Short mmCIF file of C-alpha atoms and ligand atoms in Angstrom, two decimals:
data_model
loop_
_atom_site.label_atom_id
_atom_site.label_comp_id
_atom_site.label_asym_id
_atom_site.label_seq_id
_atom_site.Cartn_x
_atom_site.Cartn_y
_atom_site.Cartn_z
CA UNK A 1 -24.29 -14.99 -26.87
CA UNK A 2 -22.35 -13.79 -29.54
CA UNK A 3 -19.34 -16.21 -30.74
CA UNK A 4 -16.23 -14.57 -28.76
CA UNK A 5 -18.37 -15.17 -25.29
CA UNK A 6 -19.26 -18.74 -26.18
CA UNK A 7 -16.06 -19.60 -26.95
CA UNK A 8 -14.27 -17.94 -23.34
CA UNK A 9 -12.36 -20.70 -22.17
CA UNK A 10 -14.35 -21.78 -18.74
CA UNK A 11 -10.78 -22.06 -16.52
CA UNK A 12 -9.26 -19.29 -14.65
CA UNK A 13 -6.98 -17.13 -15.67
CA UNK A 14 -7.03 -18.36 -18.68
CA UNK A 15 -10.83 -16.90 -19.39
CA UNK A 16 -9.61 -13.24 -18.47
CA UNK A 17 -6.46 -13.45 -20.26
CA UNK A 18 -9.03 -14.17 -23.08
CA UNK A 19 -11.42 -11.40 -22.83
CA UNK A 20 -8.42 -8.71 -22.11
CA UNK A 21 -7.10 -9.89 -25.45
CA UNK A 22 -11.15 -9.53 -26.84
CA UNK A 23 -11.54 -6.24 -25.04
CA UNK A 24 -8.45 -5.16 -26.57
CA UNK A 25 -9.47 -5.87 -30.21
CA UNK A 26 -12.72 -4.35 -29.43
CA UNK A 27 -10.87 -1.17 -28.66
CA UNK A 28 -8.72 -1.35 -32.29
CA UNK A 29 -11.94 -2.10 -33.75
CA UNK A 30 -13.39 1.11 -32.80
CA UNK A 31 -10.32 2.97 -33.64
CA UNK A 32 -9.66 3.87 -29.29
CA UNK A 33 -6.70 2.25 -30.18
CA UNK A 34 -4.74 3.00 -32.87
CA UNK A 35 -0.55 3.70 -33.35
CA UNK A 36 -0.07 6.46 -31.12
CA UNK A 37 -3.14 6.70 -29.86
CA UNK A 38 -4.13 4.94 -26.55
CA UNK A 39 -7.29 5.38 -24.13
CA UNK A 40 -6.16 6.27 -20.53
CA UNK A 41 -7.67 5.26 -16.96
CA UNK A 42 -7.35 6.74 -13.96
CA UNK A 43 -7.86 4.32 -9.81
CA UNK A 44 -9.07 6.28 -7.05
CA UNK A 45 -8.54 3.77 -4.57
CA UNK A 46 -9.96 3.99 -0.81
CA UNK A 47 -9.64 1.78 2.32
CA UNK A 48 -6.63 -0.84 3.07
CA UNK A 49 -3.76 -2.51 1.64
CA UNK A 50 -5.78 -4.97 0.55
CA UNK A 51 -7.46 -2.62 -1.65
CA UNK A 52 -4.32 -1.19 -3.09
CA UNK A 53 -3.16 -4.36 -3.87
CA UNK A 54 -6.43 -5.24 -5.80
CA UNK A 55 -6.28 -1.59 -7.61
CA UNK A 56 -2.81 -2.90 -8.69
CA UNK A 57 -4.25 -6.25 -10.24
CA UNK A 58 -6.95 -3.79 -12.38
CA UNK A 59 -4.20 -1.31 -13.38
CA UNK A 60 -1.84 -4.24 -14.10
CA UNK A 61 -5.08 -6.02 -16.17
CA UNK A 62 -5.96 -2.47 -18.39
CA UNK A 63 -2.40 -2.04 -19.60
CA UNK A 64 -2.52 -5.37 -20.85
CA UNK A 65 -5.32 -3.68 -22.61
CA UNK A 66 -3.78 -0.91 -24.05
CA UNK A 67 -5.06 1.96 -21.64
CA UNK A 68 -2.86 3.95 -20.00
CA UNK A 69 -2.80 5.42 -16.69
CA UNK A 70 -3.04 9.02 -15.68
CA UNK A 71 -3.19 11.10 -12.61
CA UNK A 72 -6.54 12.62 -12.77
CA UNK A 73 -10.18 12.13 -13.28
CA UNK A 74 -10.01 13.34 -16.89
CA UNK A 75 -10.01 9.75 -18.51
CA UNK A 76 -11.49 7.15 -20.56
CA UNK A 77 -11.73 4.37 -17.92
CA UNK A 78 -12.61 5.98 -14.07
CA UNK A 79 -12.75 3.26 -11.11
CA UNK A 80 -13.19 3.60 -7.80
CA UNK A 81 -12.03 0.66 -5.80
CA UNK A 82 -14.28 1.41 -2.74
CA UNK A 83 -14.32 1.00 1.55
CA UNK A 84 -16.95 0.95 4.08
CA UNK A 85 -14.98 0.43 7.00
CA UNK A 86 -16.07 3.53 8.30
CA UNK A 87 -18.95 6.05 7.41
CA UNK A 88 -16.45 8.35 6.14
CA UNK A 89 -14.66 5.94 3.49
CA UNK A 90 -18.08 5.60 2.01
CA UNK A 91 -19.11 9.48 2.04
CA UNK A 92 -15.85 10.39 0.46
CA UNK A 93 -17.24 7.97 -2.29
CA UNK A 94 -20.31 9.58 -3.31
CA UNK A 95 -18.18 12.67 -3.44
CA UNK A 96 -15.44 11.68 -5.74
CA UNK A 97 -18.48 10.31 -7.73
CA UNK A 98 -20.62 13.45 -7.64
CA UNK A 99 -17.37 15.13 -9.15
CA UNK A 100 -16.44 12.90 -12.28
CA UNK A 101 -20.35 12.36 -13.09
CA UNK A 102 -19.80 16.35 -13.74
CA UNK A 103 -16.24 15.68 -16.15
CA UNK A 104 -18.14 13.16 -17.86
CA UNK A 105 -21.21 15.09 -19.08
CA UNK A 106 -19.33 17.83 -19.72
CA UNK A 107 -16.04 16.96 -21.03
CA UNK A 108 -16.27 13.35 -22.11
CA UNK A 109 -19.38 11.55 -22.20
CA UNK A 110 -17.89 8.07 -23.54
CA UNK A 111 -15.78 7.64 -20.35
CA UNK A 112 -16.38 4.72 -18.61
CA UNK A 113 -17.01 4.94 -15.04
CA UNK A 114 -16.60 1.73 -12.87
CA UNK A 115 -17.28 1.66 -8.88
CA UNK A 116 -15.88 -1.73 -7.08
CA UNK A 117 -14.64 -3.22 -3.94
CA UNK A 118 -16.34 -3.48 -0.50
CA UNK A 119 -19.22 -1.03 -0.78
CA UNK A 120 -20.80 -2.54 -3.50
CA UNK A 121 -20.73 -5.63 -1.44
CA UNK A 122 -23.11 -4.03 0.53
CA UNK A 123 -26.92 -4.38 -1.60
CA UNK A 124 -28.15 -1.24 -0.17
CA UNK A 125 -24.85 1.24 -1.52
CA UNK A 126 -25.52 -1.23 -5.01
CA UNK A 127 -29.14 0.04 -4.74
CA UNK A 128 -28.55 3.69 -4.22
CA UNK A 129 -25.86 3.87 -6.99
CA UNK A 130 -27.53 2.51 -9.78
CA UNK A 131 -30.55 4.43 -8.98
CA UNK A 132 -29.10 7.72 -8.00
CA UNK A 133 -26.01 7.70 -10.29
CA UNK A 134 -27.41 6.55 -13.94
CA UNK A 135 -24.08 7.52 -15.43
CA UNK A 136 -22.35 4.65 -13.72
CA UNK A 137 -21.14 1.92 -16.70
CA UNK A 138 -19.54 -0.97 -14.14
CA UNK A 139 -20.50 -2.17 -10.96
CA UNK A 140 -18.29 -5.01 -9.36
CA UNK A 141 -17.69 -6.10 -5.93
CA UNK A 142 -14.92 -7.72 -4.28
CA UNK A 143 -15.65 -11.76 -4.59
CA UNK A 144 -14.98 -11.52 -8.42
CA UNK A 145 -12.70 -8.60 -8.54
CA UNK A 146 -10.82 -10.43 -11.05
CA UNK A 147 -13.21 -10.67 -13.59
CA UNK A 148 -12.60 -6.77 -14.81
CA UNK A 149 -11.83 -7.85 -18.20
CA UNK A 150 -14.62 -9.99 -18.36
CA UNK A 151 -17.33 -6.89 -17.80
CA UNK A 152 -15.49 -4.40 -19.73
CA UNK A 153 -16.03 -6.91 -22.60
CA UNK A 154 -19.45 -7.14 -21.93
CA UNK A 155 -19.62 -3.42 -21.57
CA UNK A 156 -18.14 -2.81 -24.82
CA UNK A 157 -19.99 -4.92 -26.73
CA UNK A 158 -23.46 -3.38 -25.12
CA UNK A 159 -22.14 0.21 -26.55
CA UNK A 160 -22.15 -1.22 -29.89
CA UNK A 161 -25.76 -2.49 -29.64
CA UNK A 162 -27.00 0.39 -28.12
CA UNK A 163 -25.50 2.53 -31.16
CA UNK A 164 -27.60 0.70 -33.35
CA UNK A 165 -30.94 0.89 -30.86
CA UNK A 166 -30.41 3.80 -28.78
CA UNK A 167 -33.22 2.84 -26.21
CA UNK A 168 -30.58 -0.30 -24.95
CA UNK A 169 -29.24 0.06 -21.43
CA UNK A 170 -25.73 -1.11 -21.21
CA UNK A 171 -24.81 -0.57 -18.04
CA UNK A 172 -23.10 -3.56 -16.53
CA UNK A 173 -23.80 -4.61 -12.42
CA UNK A 174 -21.97 -8.44 -11.30
CA UNK A 175 -22.16 -8.55 -7.98
CA UNK A 176 -21.38 -12.05 -6.44
CA UNK A 177 -22.75 -12.86 -2.42
CA UNK A 178 -19.77 -14.89 -1.98
CA UNK A 179 -16.37 -16.01 -3.11
CA UNK A 180 -15.72 -18.46 -5.45
CA UNK A 181 -11.75 -19.42 -6.57
CA UNK A 182 -8.59 -17.54 -5.70
CA UNK A 183 -7.05 -16.49 -9.65
CA UNK A 184 -3.34 -16.49 -9.62
CA UNK A 185 -1.52 -15.18 -12.57
CA UNK A 186 -3.34 -12.54 -13.63
CA UNK A 187 -1.59 -9.34 -14.72
CA UNK A 188 -0.54 -6.98 -12.21
CA UNK A 189 0.96 -3.52 -12.45
CA UNK A 190 3.32 -3.22 -9.00
CA UNK A 191 2.83 0.72 -7.90
CA UNK A 192 6.92 0.73 -6.38
CA UNK A 193 9.75 -0.74 -8.06
CA UNK A 194 11.28 -1.65 -4.84
CA UNK A 195 8.65 -2.70 -2.33
CA UNK A 196 4.89 -4.58 -3.02
CA UNK A 197 2.12 -6.21 -0.89
CA UNK A 198 1.55 -9.52 -1.79
CA UNK A 199 -1.58 -11.24 -0.79
CA UNK A 200 -1.69 -14.63 1.83
CA UNK A 201 -5.14 -14.98 2.62
CA UNK A 202 -8.38 -12.73 1.86
CA UNK A 203 -11.34 -12.78 4.38
CA UNK A 204 -12.01 -13.14 7.63
CA UNK A 205 -13.92 -15.20 10.03
CA UNK A 206 -13.65 -13.58 13.65
CA UNK A 207 -16.69 -11.05 13.56
CA UNK A 208 -16.05 -8.57 15.75
CA UNK A 209 -19.30 -7.16 16.21
CA UNK A 210 -17.80 -3.84 14.84
CA UNK A 211 -16.29 -5.01 11.82
CA UNK A 212 -17.89 -4.94 8.66
CA UNK A 213 -15.28 -6.72 6.90
CA UNK A 214 -16.24 -10.49 7.25
CA UNK A 215 -19.43 -9.54 5.68
CA UNK A 216 -18.12 -8.23 2.74
CA UNK A 217 -14.75 -9.68 2.03
CA UNK A 218 -16.41 -13.34 3.05
CA UNK A 219 -14.64 -16.59 4.90
CA UNK A 220 -10.96 -17.01 5.30
CA UNK A 221 -9.23 -18.53 2.07
CA UNK A 222 -5.69 -18.89 2.10
CA UNK A 223 -3.51 -19.17 -1.22
CA UNK A 224 -1.25 -21.85 -1.26
CA UNK A 225 2.45 -21.28 -0.38
CA UNK A 226 4.22 -22.39 -3.87
CA UNK A 227 1.87 -19.62 -5.47
CA UNK A 228 3.34 -16.88 -2.47
CA UNK A 229 6.97 -18.11 -2.67
CA UNK A 230 7.00 -18.00 -6.39
CA UNK A 231 5.42 -14.38 -6.50
CA UNK A 232 7.98 -13.30 -3.96
CA UNK A 233 10.86 -15.08 -6.19
CA UNK A 234 9.44 -13.50 -8.68
CA UNK A 235 9.69 -9.98 -7.20
CA UNK A 236 12.93 -10.39 -6.00
CA UNK A 237 13.74 -11.21 -9.13
CA UNK A 238 12.44 -7.63 -10.66
CA UNK A 239 13.95 -5.98 -8.28
CA UNK A 240 11.73 -6.02 -5.34
CA UNK A 241 13.51 -5.27 -1.80
CA UNK A 242 10.73 -5.69 1.07
CA UNK A 243 7.39 -7.35 0.56
CA UNK A 244 4.09 -6.84 3.05
CA UNK A 245 2.56 -9.70 3.17
CA UNK A 246 -1.58 -9.00 3.53
CA UNK A 247 -4.65 -10.57 5.51
CA UNK A 248 -7.21 -9.35 7.69
CA UNK A 249 -5.71 -12.01 10.02
CA UNK A 250 -2.62 -13.09 9.05
CA UNK A 251 -2.45 -15.81 12.18
CA UNK A 252 -5.11 -18.28 10.21
CA UNK A 253 -3.03 -18.45 6.95
CA UNK A 254 -2.99 -22.38 6.24
CA UNK A 255 -6.52 -23.01 7.42
CA UNK A 256 -8.20 -25.38 4.93
CA UNK A 257 -5.13 -25.42 2.77
CA UNK A 258 -3.82 -29.77 1.82
CA UNK A 259 -0.40 -28.36 2.69
CA UNK A 260 1.88 -28.57 6.49
CA UNK A 261 2.10 -25.33 6.60
CA UNK A 262 1.42 -21.95 8.95
CA UNK A 263 2.04 -18.62 8.98
CA UNK A 264 5.36 -19.07 10.73
CA UNK A 265 6.49 -21.41 8.74
CA UNK A 266 5.44 -19.16 5.29
CA UNK A 267 7.63 -16.67 7.34
CA UNK A 268 10.40 -19.34 7.65
CA UNK A 269 10.15 -20.20 3.79
CA UNK A 270 10.12 -16.35 2.36
CA UNK A 271 13.19 -15.56 4.85
CA UNK A 272 15.31 -18.60 2.50
CA UNK A 273 14.63 -15.95 -0.66
CA UNK A 274 17.89 -14.53 -1.17
CA UNK A 275 17.85 -10.84 -2.37
CA UNK A 276 14.47 -10.63 -0.17
CA UNK A 277 15.82 -8.11 2.42
CA UNK A 278 12.48 -7.25 4.35
CA UNK A 279 9.51 -8.77 5.07
CA UNK A 280 6.65 -7.14 6.76
CA UNK A 281 3.17 -8.23 7.36
CA UNK A 282 -0.53 -6.94 8.18
CA UNK A 283 -2.67 -8.43 10.50
CA UNK A 284 -2.23 -10.64 13.46
CA UNK A 285 -5.08 -10.94 15.65
CA UNK A 286 -3.88 -10.94 19.70
CA UNK A 287 -5.70 -13.85 19.86
CA UNK A 288 -4.05 -17.10 18.02
CA UNK A 289 -0.44 -15.33 17.76
CA UNK A 290 1.83 -18.49 18.44
CA UNK A 291 4.90 -18.75 19.95
CA UNK A 292 6.20 -20.11 16.79
CA UNK A 293 5.63 -16.91 14.63
CA UNK A 294 7.46 -14.54 17.77
CA UNK A 295 10.24 -17.30 17.44
CA UNK A 296 10.45 -17.29 13.66
CA UNK A 297 10.83 -13.01 14.13
CA UNK A 298 13.51 -13.27 16.45
CA UNK A 299 15.17 -16.21 14.54
CA UNK A 300 15.12 -14.36 10.78
CA UNK A 301 17.17 -11.12 10.11
CA UNK A 302 14.75 -10.38 7.31
CA UNK A 303 11.44 -10.15 9.34
CA UNK A 304 11.31 -6.71 10.27
CA UNK A 305 11.20 -6.30 14.00
CA UNK A 306 7.43 -4.57 13.71
CA UNK A 307 4.45 -5.99 15.38
CA UNK A 308 0.83 -4.11 14.70
CA UNK A 309 -1.26 -5.74 17.54
CA UNK A 310 -4.82 -4.21 16.90
CA UNK A 311 -5.89 -3.62 20.44
CA UNK A 312 -9.23 -1.76 19.71
CA UNK A 313 -10.05 -1.54 23.88
CA UNK A 314 -8.44 -1.74 27.02
CA UNK A 315 -11.76 -3.09 28.43
CA UNK A 316 -12.37 -6.52 29.25
CA UNK A 317 -15.71 -5.80 29.35
CA UNK A 318 -16.09 -3.89 25.80
CA UNK A 319 -13.73 -6.66 24.65
CA UNK A 320 -16.47 -9.11 25.27
CA UNK A 321 -19.34 -7.12 23.65
CA UNK A 322 -16.79 -6.40 20.78
CA UNK A 323 -15.99 -10.37 20.37
CA UNK A 324 -12.74 -10.04 20.37
CA UNK A 325 -11.80 -13.53 22.49
CA UNK A 326 -9.21 -11.78 24.86
CA UNK A 327 -8.82 -10.27 28.00
CA UNK A 328 -7.10 -6.63 28.99
CA UNK A 329 -4.85 -8.91 30.65
CA UNK A 330 -3.76 -11.46 28.60
CA UNK A 331 -3.20 -9.17 25.90
CA UNK A 332 -0.97 -7.47 28.24
CA UNK A 333 0.72 -10.98 29.02
CA UNK A 334 1.40 -11.38 25.47
CA UNK A 335 2.72 -8.20 24.54
CA UNK A 336 5.45 -8.85 27.80
CA UNK A 337 5.78 -12.48 25.91
CA UNK A 338 6.64 -10.50 22.81
CA UNK A 339 9.21 -7.91 24.12
CA UNK A 340 10.81 -10.20 26.30
CA UNK A 341 11.65 -12.53 23.34
CA UNK A 342 12.53 -9.19 20.97
CA UNK A 343 13.24 -6.80 23.14
CA UNK A 344 13.90 -3.67 20.26
CA UNK A 345 10.30 -4.78 18.92
CA UNK A 346 8.04 -2.17 18.04
CA UNK A 347 4.84 -2.72 18.89
CA UNK A 348 1.82 -0.35 16.94
CA UNK A 349 -2.14 -0.68 17.07
CA UNK A 350 -5.65 0.04 16.42
CA UNK A 351 -8.33 1.50 18.93
CA UNK A 352 -11.64 2.20 18.74
CA UNK A 353 -13.14 4.78 20.56
CA UNK A 354 -16.62 5.22 21.50
CA UNK A 355 -18.02 1.60 20.84
CA UNK A 356 -21.61 1.70 22.38
CA UNK A 357 -21.49 1.35 25.95
CA UNK A 358 -18.21 2.34 26.96
CA UNK A 359 -17.89 4.21 29.99
CA UNK A 360 -15.47 6.21 31.38
CA UNK A 361 -13.78 3.75 33.55
CA UNK A 362 -13.40 1.39 30.45
CA UNK A 363 -12.21 4.21 28.42
CA UNK A 364 -9.57 4.32 31.09
CA UNK A 365 -9.00 0.86 30.78
CA UNK A 366 -7.83 1.61 27.45
CA UNK A 367 -5.26 4.26 28.41
CA UNK A 368 -4.13 2.29 30.67
CA UNK A 369 -3.32 -0.21 28.52
CA UNK A 370 -1.72 2.56 26.09
CA UNK A 371 1.01 3.38 29.11
CA UNK A 372 2.17 -0.14 29.87
CA UNK A 373 2.49 -0.89 26.17
CA UNK A 374 3.70 2.34 25.00
CA UNK A 375 3.03 1.64 21.74
CA UNK A 376 5.34 3.43 18.91
CA UNK A 377 2.16 4.42 17.21
CA UNK A 378 -1.23 3.83 17.32
CA UNK A 379 -4.26 4.01 14.47
CA UNK A 380 -6.83 5.58 16.27
CA UNK A 381 -10.33 5.67 15.11
CA UNK A 382 -13.86 6.93 16.26
CA UNK A 383 -16.56 4.24 16.17
CA UNK A 384 -18.66 4.41 13.08
CA UNK A 385 -22.00 2.39 13.03
CA UNK A 386 -22.05 -0.11 10.56
CA UNK A 387 -25.46 -1.19 9.44
CA UNK A 388 -25.26 -5.57 8.98
CA UNK A 389 -22.85 -5.61 12.26
CA UNK A 390 -24.61 -6.60 15.41
CA UNK A 391 -23.26 -3.68 16.91
CA UNK A 392 -24.64 -1.30 15.19
CA UNK A 393 -27.76 -2.59 17.22
CA UNK A 394 -26.90 -1.75 20.68
CA UNK A 395 -28.69 0.34 22.18
CA UNK A 396 -25.89 2.33 24.11
CA UNK A 397 -24.33 4.37 21.60
CA UNK A 398 -21.59 7.06 22.72
CA UNK A 399 -22.79 10.80 22.40
CA UNK A 400 -20.59 12.51 19.96
CA UNK A 401 -19.13 15.00 22.48
CA UNK A 402 -18.18 12.67 24.72
CA UNK A 403 -16.56 10.53 21.98
CA UNK A 404 -14.57 13.49 20.57
CA UNK A 405 -13.38 14.51 23.99
CA UNK A 406 -11.46 11.10 24.81
CA UNK A 407 -10.45 10.39 21.45
CA UNK A 408 -8.12 13.65 22.02
CA UNK A 409 -7.08 12.48 25.72
CA UNK A 410 -6.05 9.27 23.71
CA UNK A 411 -4.34 11.26 21.02
CA UNK A 412 -1.89 12.91 23.89
CA UNK A 413 -1.52 9.34 25.47
CA UNK A 414 -0.68 8.09 22.13
CA UNK A 415 1.68 10.62 21.32
CA UNK A 416 3.62 10.90 24.71
CA UNK A 417 4.55 7.24 24.37
CA UNK A 418 5.53 7.02 20.72
CA UNK A 419 7.57 10.87 21.34
CA UNK A 420 9.48 8.62 24.48
CA UNK A 421 10.16 5.52 22.52
CA UNK A 422 11.39 7.23 19.68
CA UNK A 423 14.04 9.42 21.38
CA UNK A 424 15.85 5.90 22.74
CA UNK A 425 17.22 5.82 19.46
CA UNK A 426 18.41 9.35 18.90
CA UNK A 427 22.31 9.44 18.43
CA UNK A 428 22.20 5.58 16.47
CA UNK A 429 22.86 4.71 13.23
CA UNK A 430 20.20 2.45 11.37
CA UNK A 431 19.46 1.28 8.08
CA UNK A 432 16.25 2.82 6.22
CA UNK A 433 15.14 1.74 2.41
CA UNK A 434 14.68 5.34 0.77
CA UNK A 435 10.80 5.34 0.03
CA UNK A 436 10.39 8.87 -1.68
CA UNK A 437 11.36 12.42 -1.71
CA UNK A 438 10.38 14.65 0.90
CA UNK A 439 9.86 16.15 3.79
CA UNK A 440 7.12 16.54 7.17
CA UNK A 441 6.78 20.41 6.51
CA UNK A 442 3.17 19.79 7.48
CA UNK A 443 3.63 21.36 11.42
CA UNK A 444 4.66 24.75 10.49
CA UNK A 445 8.03 24.66 10.69
CA UNK A 446 10.28 25.93 7.89
CA UNK A 447 12.52 22.87 6.24
CA UNK A 448 15.62 22.94 4.67
CA UNK A 449 14.76 21.12 1.28
CA UNK A 450 17.40 21.72 -1.27
CA UNK A 451 20.85 20.82 0.07
CA UNK A 452 24.53 20.78 -1.75
CA UNK A 453 24.76 20.04 -5.00
CA UNK A 454 21.80 17.74 -6.25
CA UNK A 455 20.76 16.69 -2.75
CA UNK A 456 17.16 16.69 -1.77
CA UNK A 457 14.79 15.92 1.73
CA UNK A 458 14.48 11.87 1.36
CA UNK A 459 11.83 9.91 3.04
CA UNK A 460 12.91 6.01 4.02
CA UNK A 461 11.74 3.69 6.48
CA UNK A 462 13.23 2.03 9.33
CA UNK A 463 12.89 -1.45 10.06
CA UNK A 464 10.16 -0.48 13.07
CA UNK A 465 7.97 1.16 10.50
CA UNK A 466 9.14 4.57 11.61
CA UNK A 467 10.19 7.65 8.83
CA UNK A 468 13.17 9.61 8.87
CA UNK A 469 13.75 12.47 6.81
CA UNK A 470 17.40 13.22 5.87
CA UNK A 471 19.13 14.85 2.67
CA UNK A 472 20.52 12.98 -0.11
CA UNK A 473 20.75 12.52 -3.93
CA UNK A 474 17.10 11.50 -5.80
CA UNK A 475 18.64 7.87 -7.31
CA UNK A 476 19.26 6.58 -3.63
CA UNK A 477 15.04 5.82 -3.86
CA UNK A 478 14.61 2.14 -3.61
CA UNK A 479 18.30 1.81 -2.05
CA UNK A 480 19.29 1.08 1.90
CA UNK A 481 21.30 3.46 3.25
CA UNK A 482 22.72 3.98 7.20
CA UNK A 483 21.41 7.31 8.27
CA UNK A 484 22.43 8.55 12.04
CA UNK A 485 19.16 9.40 13.39
CA UNK A 486 19.81 13.10 14.80
CA UNK A 487 15.78 14.76 16.40
CA UNK A 488 12.51 13.11 16.93
CA UNK A 489 9.40 14.64 16.41
CA UNK A 490 6.90 12.40 17.09
CA UNK A 491 5.91 10.42 14.26
CA UNK A 492 9.38 10.99 12.60
CA UNK A 493 13.10 11.21 12.91
CA UNK A 494 15.42 13.75 11.18
CA UNK A 495 18.70 12.63 10.18
CA UNK A 496 21.78 12.80 8.33
CA UNK A 497 23.25 10.27 6.06
CA UNK A 498 26.53 8.57 7.65
N1 SAH B 501 -8.03 -7.30 10.55
C1 SAH B 501 -7.73 -5.88 11.05
C2 SAH B 501 -8.31 -4.72 10.61
C3 SAH B 501 -9.54 -4.79 9.83
S1 SAH B 501 -10.16 -3.07 9.37
C4 SAH B 501 -8.13 -6.24 12.43
O1 SAH B 501 -8.48 -7.36 12.77
O2 SAH B 501 -7.17 -6.00 13.27
C5 SAH B 501 -8.84 -1.68 10.61
C6 SAH B 501 -9.05 -1.51 12.01
O3 SAH B 501 -10.30 -0.31 11.54
C7 SAH B 501 -9.42 -1.92 12.89
O4 SAH B 501 -8.65 -2.82 13.81
C8 SAH B 501 -10.57 -1.35 13.83
O5 SAH B 501 -9.94 -0.63 14.86
C9 SAH B 501 -11.12 -0.21 12.56
N2 SAH B 501 -12.41 -0.38 12.61
C10 SAH B 501 -12.99 -1.57 12.29
N3 SAH B 501 -13.93 -1.46 11.90
C11 SAH B 501 -14.72 -0.22 12.47
C12 SAH B 501 -15.66 0.49 12.72
N4 SAH B 501 -16.99 -0.09 12.59
N5 SAH B 501 -15.76 1.99 13.56
C13 SAH B 501 -14.25 2.43 13.96
N6 SAH B 501 -13.09 1.49 13.36
C14 SAH B 501 -13.76 0.57 12.98
FE1 SF4 B 502 -12.19 -6.99 10.97
FE2 SF4 B 502 -12.27 -8.79 13.84
FE3 SF4 B 502 -11.52 -9.49 11.12
FE4 SF4 B 502 -10.40 -7.61 11.91
S1 SF4 B 502 -10.57 -9.53 13.40
S2 SF4 B 502 -11.35 -7.54 9.93
S3 SF4 B 502 -11.86 -6.03 13.00
S4 SF4 B 502 -13.91 -8.55 11.81
FE1 F3S B 503 -12.09 -1.20 3.81
FE2 F3S B 503 -12.50 -3.51 2.79
FE3 F3S B 503 -10.25 -2.88 3.83
S1 F3S B 503 -13.93 -2.45 3.79
S2 F3S B 503 -10.41 -1.66 5.47
S3 F3S B 503 -11.04 -1.39 1.75
S4 F3S B 503 -11.08 -4.80 3.49
#
């Protein structure tokens, strides 16, 4: 162990801030950072908002070290932040690794390739990566993702040692079985200047039988409310107008903290921050969704009138096998309660088709719930067997063609409901937060993208999470504007700025 490592602070975040400096020093000493020259990095993120949030932290740390971001994988440091929730997420990662390995070999042998995220919490995947892709330099998991600077420092040292003794192995593999602490106050590079994701808790204790998340993200841990409030205040001061509070099961927020706090109380506290215009959150579980939460959503204008309430299945029998702890009737009752308290609320959901043992009758129960709730939109997934989860051992897996047929029927029902809901707002004027340049354009229709003068097609988001496309100038991005909703096309509107 060298003196730098021996002298490293024990506590976080001081330790990682120290390694950020030490990485920078090595890169300067080795001529990789010098006047007018900076190494480049590229991060590809798979999976959910949690992973995207983690990637913003990696970007913040790498930029503090001295790396600059590039769009593609022709970079000095390429990092893949992986997801394993369904099989296709993992397959895509392997495709990318093959591709980047080729770039490293042919164009940039000193490239650093890192793999992190949920897939790396699975020992079999780590073993496969190490065996089949010897060009990978850094592997770490979700529980020690805050350590990226320390791991990079170790790799840089190993590479120096190898320069003297070529037989040395340099790869750094550090995956922890359990989470340790929540590390606050490391650098972050937010992707957007006007909206940001904010973690309020990590992990999940629910153990739905199909889901791998509790195994790869560990037990539930909440951030202290003062740390969350401080982060949101800083974000608002830097121009952020909308925050998305992130947790696998936000209803459990606060459990285990030494303070009198609940998710609803947290929403109330954050709504008091002046300058913050919108608060969204993902994801509440239907089981412990409190009246207090419905009340705060009704009372506080800042809290968006949108509830993403994962159903998974409409069959009480399957819900039991999924370990979801609610029945079809309880779910419908909850939706009624929410809708009668907040009549204009948008309700969206996640549904799995083809869970083991799903009969035609079970599936029809799902369609029935969809029609009764009339979702504004739904993420629909084909069940994917995840090794290590209880459902992977269930014997009555459903044949692929039956699943596909049901999946298409579900899409039709969801789309009918969402179009019918969306059409109700036609002709009204709504406030949208302008997010990007862009137009729908993917449904084969001719779309006008150039307007009068400097006007182009813009995309904004309504309070209820639906998108609106309208003509305006690019300087409106990040601003709230009023738009008249003129036409509705399934999941989005065409509108006119008023
Ligand atoms: N914590 C959230 C969502 C986590 S994962 C919740 O409880 O709702 C996001 C969605 O992926 C889940 O809601 C579920 O619909 C889907 N999903 C999870 N595991 C899956 C699997 N094995 N096969 C198909 N879809 C799955
Ligand atoms: Fe997975 Fe269920 Fe936890 Fe959501 S609540 S992350 S679906 S185990
Ligand atoms: Fe995927 Fe991990 Fe999120 S498995 S869905 S990236 S928590």
